[in-house]
CSV table of C-alpha atoms in Angstrom, one decimal:
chain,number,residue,atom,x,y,z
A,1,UNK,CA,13.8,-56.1,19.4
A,2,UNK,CA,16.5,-55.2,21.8
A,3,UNK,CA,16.9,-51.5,23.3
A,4,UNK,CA,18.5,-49.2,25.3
A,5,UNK,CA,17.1,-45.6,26.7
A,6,UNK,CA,19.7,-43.8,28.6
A,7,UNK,CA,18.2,-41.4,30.5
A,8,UNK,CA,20.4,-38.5,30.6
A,9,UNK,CA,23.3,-37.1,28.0
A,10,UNK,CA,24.8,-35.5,30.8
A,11,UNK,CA,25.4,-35.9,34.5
A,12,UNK,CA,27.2,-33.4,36.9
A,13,UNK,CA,28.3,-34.3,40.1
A,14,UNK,CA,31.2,-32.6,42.4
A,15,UNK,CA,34.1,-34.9,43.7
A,16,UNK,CA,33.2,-37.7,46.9
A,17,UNK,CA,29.4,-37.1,45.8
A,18,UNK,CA,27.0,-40.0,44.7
A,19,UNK,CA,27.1,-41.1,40.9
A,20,UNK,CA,23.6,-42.3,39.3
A,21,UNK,CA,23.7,-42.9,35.5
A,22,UNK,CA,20.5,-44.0,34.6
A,23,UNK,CA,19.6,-47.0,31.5
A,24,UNK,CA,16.6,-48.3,30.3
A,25,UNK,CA,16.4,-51.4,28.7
A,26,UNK,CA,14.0,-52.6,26.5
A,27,UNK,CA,14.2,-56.6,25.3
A,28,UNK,CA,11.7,-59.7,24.4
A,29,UNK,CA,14.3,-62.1,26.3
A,30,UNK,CA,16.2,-62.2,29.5
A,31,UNK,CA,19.1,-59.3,28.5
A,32,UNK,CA,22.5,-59.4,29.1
A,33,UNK,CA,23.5,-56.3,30.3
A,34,UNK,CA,26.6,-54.0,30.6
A,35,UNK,CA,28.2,-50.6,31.5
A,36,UNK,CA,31.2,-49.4,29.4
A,37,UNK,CA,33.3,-46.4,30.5
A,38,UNK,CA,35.2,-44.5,27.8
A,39,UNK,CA,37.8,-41.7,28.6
A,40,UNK,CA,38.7,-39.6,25.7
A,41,UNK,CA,40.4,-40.2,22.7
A,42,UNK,CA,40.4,-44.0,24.4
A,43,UNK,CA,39.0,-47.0,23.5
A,44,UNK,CA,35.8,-48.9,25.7
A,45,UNK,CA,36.5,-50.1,28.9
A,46,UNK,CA,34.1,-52.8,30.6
A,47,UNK,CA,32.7,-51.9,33.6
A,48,UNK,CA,30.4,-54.2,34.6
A,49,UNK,CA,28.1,-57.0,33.1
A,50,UNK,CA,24.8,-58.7,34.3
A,51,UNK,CA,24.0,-62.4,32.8
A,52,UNK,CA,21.1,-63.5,34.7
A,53,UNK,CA,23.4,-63.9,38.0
A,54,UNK,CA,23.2,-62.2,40.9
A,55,UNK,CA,20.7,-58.4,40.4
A,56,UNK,CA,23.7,-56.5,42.3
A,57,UNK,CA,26.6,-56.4,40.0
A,58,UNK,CA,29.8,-55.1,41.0
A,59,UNK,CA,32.2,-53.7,38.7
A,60,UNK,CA,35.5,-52.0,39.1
A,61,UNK,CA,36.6,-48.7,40.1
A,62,UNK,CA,33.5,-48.7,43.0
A,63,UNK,CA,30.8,-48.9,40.5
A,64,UNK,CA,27.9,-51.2,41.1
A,65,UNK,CA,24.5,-51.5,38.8
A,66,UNK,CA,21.1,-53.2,39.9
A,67,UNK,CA,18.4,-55.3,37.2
A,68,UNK,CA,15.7,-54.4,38.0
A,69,UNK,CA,13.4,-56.5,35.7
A,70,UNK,CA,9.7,-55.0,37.3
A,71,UNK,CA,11.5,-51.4,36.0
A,72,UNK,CA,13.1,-52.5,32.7
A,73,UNK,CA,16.2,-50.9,34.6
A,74,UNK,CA,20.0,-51.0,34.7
A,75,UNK,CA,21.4,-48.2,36.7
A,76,UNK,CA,24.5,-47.5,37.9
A,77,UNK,CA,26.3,-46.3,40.7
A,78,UNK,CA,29.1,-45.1,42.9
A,79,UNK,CA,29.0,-43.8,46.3
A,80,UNK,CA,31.4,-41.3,46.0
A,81,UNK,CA,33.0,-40.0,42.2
A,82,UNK,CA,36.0,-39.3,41.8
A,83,UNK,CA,38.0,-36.7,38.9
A,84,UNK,CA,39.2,-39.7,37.2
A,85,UNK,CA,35.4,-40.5,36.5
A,86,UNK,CA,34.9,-38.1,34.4
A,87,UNK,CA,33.9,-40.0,30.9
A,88,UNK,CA,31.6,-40.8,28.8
A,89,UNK,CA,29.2,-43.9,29.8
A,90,UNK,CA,27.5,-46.4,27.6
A,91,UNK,CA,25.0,-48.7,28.8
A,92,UNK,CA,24.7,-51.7,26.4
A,93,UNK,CA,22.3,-54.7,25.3
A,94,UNK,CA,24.0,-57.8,24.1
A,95,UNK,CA,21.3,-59.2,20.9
A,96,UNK,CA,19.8,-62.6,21.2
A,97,UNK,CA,21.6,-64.8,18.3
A,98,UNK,CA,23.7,-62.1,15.9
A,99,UNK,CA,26.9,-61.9,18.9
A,100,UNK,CA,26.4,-57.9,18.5
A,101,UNK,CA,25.8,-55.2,20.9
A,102,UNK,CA,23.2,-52.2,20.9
A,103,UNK,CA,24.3,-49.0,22.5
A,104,UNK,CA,22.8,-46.4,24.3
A,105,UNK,CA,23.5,-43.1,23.5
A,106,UNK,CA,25.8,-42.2,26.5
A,107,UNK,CA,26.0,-40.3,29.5
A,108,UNK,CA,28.9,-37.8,30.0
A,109,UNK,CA,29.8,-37.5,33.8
A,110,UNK,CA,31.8,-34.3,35.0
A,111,UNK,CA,33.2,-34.3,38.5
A,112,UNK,CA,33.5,-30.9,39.8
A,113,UNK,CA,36.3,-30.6,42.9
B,1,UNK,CA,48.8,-59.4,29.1
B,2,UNK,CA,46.2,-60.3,26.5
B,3,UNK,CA,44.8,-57.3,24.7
B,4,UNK,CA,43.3,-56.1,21.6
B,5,UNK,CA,46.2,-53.9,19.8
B,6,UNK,CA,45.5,-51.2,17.1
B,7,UNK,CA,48.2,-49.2,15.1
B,8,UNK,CA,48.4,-46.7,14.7
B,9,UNK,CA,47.2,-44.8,16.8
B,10,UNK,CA,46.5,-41.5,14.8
B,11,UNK,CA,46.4,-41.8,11.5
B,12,UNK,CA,46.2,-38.5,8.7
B,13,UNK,CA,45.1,-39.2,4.9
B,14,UNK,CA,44.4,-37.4,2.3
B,15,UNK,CA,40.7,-37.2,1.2
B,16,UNK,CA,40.8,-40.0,-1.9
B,17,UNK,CA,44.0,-41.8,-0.5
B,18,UNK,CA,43.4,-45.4,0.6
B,19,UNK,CA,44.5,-45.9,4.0
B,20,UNK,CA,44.5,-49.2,6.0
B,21,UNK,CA,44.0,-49.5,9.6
B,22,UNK,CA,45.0,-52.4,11.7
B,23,UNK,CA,43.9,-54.6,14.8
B,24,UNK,CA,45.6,-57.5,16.3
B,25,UNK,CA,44.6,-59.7,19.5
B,26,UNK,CA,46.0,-62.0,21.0
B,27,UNK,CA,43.1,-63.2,22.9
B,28,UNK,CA,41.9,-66.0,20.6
B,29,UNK,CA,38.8,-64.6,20.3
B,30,UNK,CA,36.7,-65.6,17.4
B,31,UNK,CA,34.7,-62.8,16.9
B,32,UNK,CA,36.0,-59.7,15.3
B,33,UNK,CA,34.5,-56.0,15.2
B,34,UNK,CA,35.2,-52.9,13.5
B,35,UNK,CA,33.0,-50.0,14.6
B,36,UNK,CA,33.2,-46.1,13.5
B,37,UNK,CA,33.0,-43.7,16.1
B,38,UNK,CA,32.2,-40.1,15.4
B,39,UNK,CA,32.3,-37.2,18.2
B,40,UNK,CA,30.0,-37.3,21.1
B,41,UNK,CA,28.1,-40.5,19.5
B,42,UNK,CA,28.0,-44.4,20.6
B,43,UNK,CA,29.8,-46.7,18.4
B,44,UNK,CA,28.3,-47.4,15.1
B,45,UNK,CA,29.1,-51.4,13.8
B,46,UNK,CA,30.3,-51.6,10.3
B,47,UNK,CA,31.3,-55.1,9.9
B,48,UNK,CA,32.3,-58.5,12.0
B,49,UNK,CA,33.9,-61.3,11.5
B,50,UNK,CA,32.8,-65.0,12.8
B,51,UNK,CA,36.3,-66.9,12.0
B,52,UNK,CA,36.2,-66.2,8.5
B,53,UNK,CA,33.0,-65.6,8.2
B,54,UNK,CA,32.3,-62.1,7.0
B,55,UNK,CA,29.1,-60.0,7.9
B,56,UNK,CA,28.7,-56.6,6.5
B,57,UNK,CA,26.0,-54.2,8.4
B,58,UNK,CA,23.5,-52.8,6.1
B,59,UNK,CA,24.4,-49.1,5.9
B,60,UNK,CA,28.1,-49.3,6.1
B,61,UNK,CA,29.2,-47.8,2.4
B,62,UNK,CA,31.1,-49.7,0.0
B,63,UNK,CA,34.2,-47.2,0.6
B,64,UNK,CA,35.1,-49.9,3.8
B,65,UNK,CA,36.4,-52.9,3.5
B,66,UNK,CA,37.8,-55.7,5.7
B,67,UNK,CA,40.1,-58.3,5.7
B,68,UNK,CA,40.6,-60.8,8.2
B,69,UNK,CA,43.5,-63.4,7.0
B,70,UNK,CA,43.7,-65.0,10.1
B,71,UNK,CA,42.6,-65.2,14.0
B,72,UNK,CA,44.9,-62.6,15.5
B,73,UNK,CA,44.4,-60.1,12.5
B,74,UNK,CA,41.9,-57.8,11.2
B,75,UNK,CA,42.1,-55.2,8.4
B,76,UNK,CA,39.7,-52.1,7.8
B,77,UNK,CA,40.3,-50.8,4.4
B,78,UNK,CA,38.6,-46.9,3.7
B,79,UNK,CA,39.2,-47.0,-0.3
B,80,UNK,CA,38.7,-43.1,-0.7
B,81,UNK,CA,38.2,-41.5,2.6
B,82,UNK,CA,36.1,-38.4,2.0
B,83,UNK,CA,36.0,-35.9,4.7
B,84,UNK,CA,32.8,-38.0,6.6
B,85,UNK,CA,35.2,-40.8,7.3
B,86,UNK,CA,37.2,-38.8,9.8
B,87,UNK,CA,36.3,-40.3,13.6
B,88,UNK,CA,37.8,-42.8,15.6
B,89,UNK,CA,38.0,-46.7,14.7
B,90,UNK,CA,37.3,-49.5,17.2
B,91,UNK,CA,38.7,-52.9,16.9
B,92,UNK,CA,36.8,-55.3,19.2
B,93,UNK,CA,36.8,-58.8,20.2
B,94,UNK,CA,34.7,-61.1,21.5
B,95,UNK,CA,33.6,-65.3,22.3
B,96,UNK,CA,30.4,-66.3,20.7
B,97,UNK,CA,27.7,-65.6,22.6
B,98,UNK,CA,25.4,-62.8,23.5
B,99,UNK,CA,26.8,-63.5,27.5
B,100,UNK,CA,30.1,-62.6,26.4
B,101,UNK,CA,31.4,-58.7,26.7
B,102,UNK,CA,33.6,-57.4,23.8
B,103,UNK,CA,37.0,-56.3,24.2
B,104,UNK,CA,37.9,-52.9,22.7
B,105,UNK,CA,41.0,-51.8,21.2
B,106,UNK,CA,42.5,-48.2,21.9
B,107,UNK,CA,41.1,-47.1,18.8
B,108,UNK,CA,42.9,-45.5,15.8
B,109,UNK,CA,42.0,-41.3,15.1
B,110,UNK,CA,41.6,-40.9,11.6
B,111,UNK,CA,41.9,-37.5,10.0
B,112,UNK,CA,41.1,-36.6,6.3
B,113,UNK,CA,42.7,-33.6,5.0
């Protein structure tokens, strides 16, 4: 079975600071991986994805995540947050045959000025 | 540009009214999702569609339906709200294929008065 373990519900960081939202992944098959970004009362935006490709993925807006497969990890960064970060985060498993997605339970990032 | 459109945006009913929300793409996509979205929670998947094909999770309650009468279109049908169903709906598309992201909608804000 297929899972994913963020690591913390909430993340506060003050404006041109480093961003680390941290995922856990848990699955019986090389994963296909991905950060989604959702501002309020909007829909899910896609961040990122990683599909056996290149370890560093880069997404838009500045943020990058690394697999790490030795650390069952999916991380994801940004050098320096801005206010217009400040959203909730899912990281996300794809399943192996069924086309649907597992979520985490999210991460909401605040940026202080 | 291509996108995954749901109307309305907010939508108010009265606890036992049927109400019908709406999602259109014009993506091509074959894969359709509805998801229910309470607050501060991930996504929860109550149905998809593969073409035609309908699959109903386990635990969605017989109150939802969907229709899907063709590509571009997809229905979510709440028969007698109660004051549970209030949360946000998701329309999302996708390809087949667990490599493949899903593209969200805006979402539609259901209250139940």
């Amino acid at each position: 079975a297929q899972s994913v373990t963020q690591l913390d519900s909430h993340v506060s960081v003050s404006e041109g600071t480093p961003v680390l939202l941290r995922c856990n992944y848990s699955s019986s098959y090389s994963p296909s991986l991905f950060w989604y970004v959702q501002h309020p009362n909007k829909g899910l935006q896609l961040l990122l994805k990683y599909t056996s490709a290149a370890t560093l993925v880069k997404g838009i807006n500045g943020f990058e995540a690394e697999f790490k497969k030795s650390e069952t990890s999916f991380h994801l960064t940004k050098p320096s947050a801005h206010m217009s970060d400040a959203a909730e985060y899912f990281c996300v498993v794809s399943t192996y045959n069924t086309d649907k997605l597992i979520f985490g339970t999210g991460t909401r990032l605040q940026v202080f000025p | 540009d291509a996108m995954v459109i749901q109307n309305p945006r907010y939508q108010v009913t009265q606890f036992g009214k049927p109400v019908t929300l709406s999602c259109s793409q014009t993506l091509n996509h074959n894969v359709m999702y509805w998801y229910q979205q309470k607050s501060s929670q991930a996504p929860k998947l109550l149905f998809h569609y593969y073409d035609k094909d309908f699959n109903n999770e386990a635990d969605t309650p017989d109150n939802f339906q969907s229709r899907r009468p063709n590509t571009s279109f997809c229905f979510l049908d709440i028969r007698s709200p109660g004051l549970g169903d209030a949360a946000m709906y998701l329309c999302a598309t996708s390809r087949t294929g667990r490599h493949y992201e899903q593209y969200f909608g805006p979402g539609t804000r259901l209250t139940v008065t």
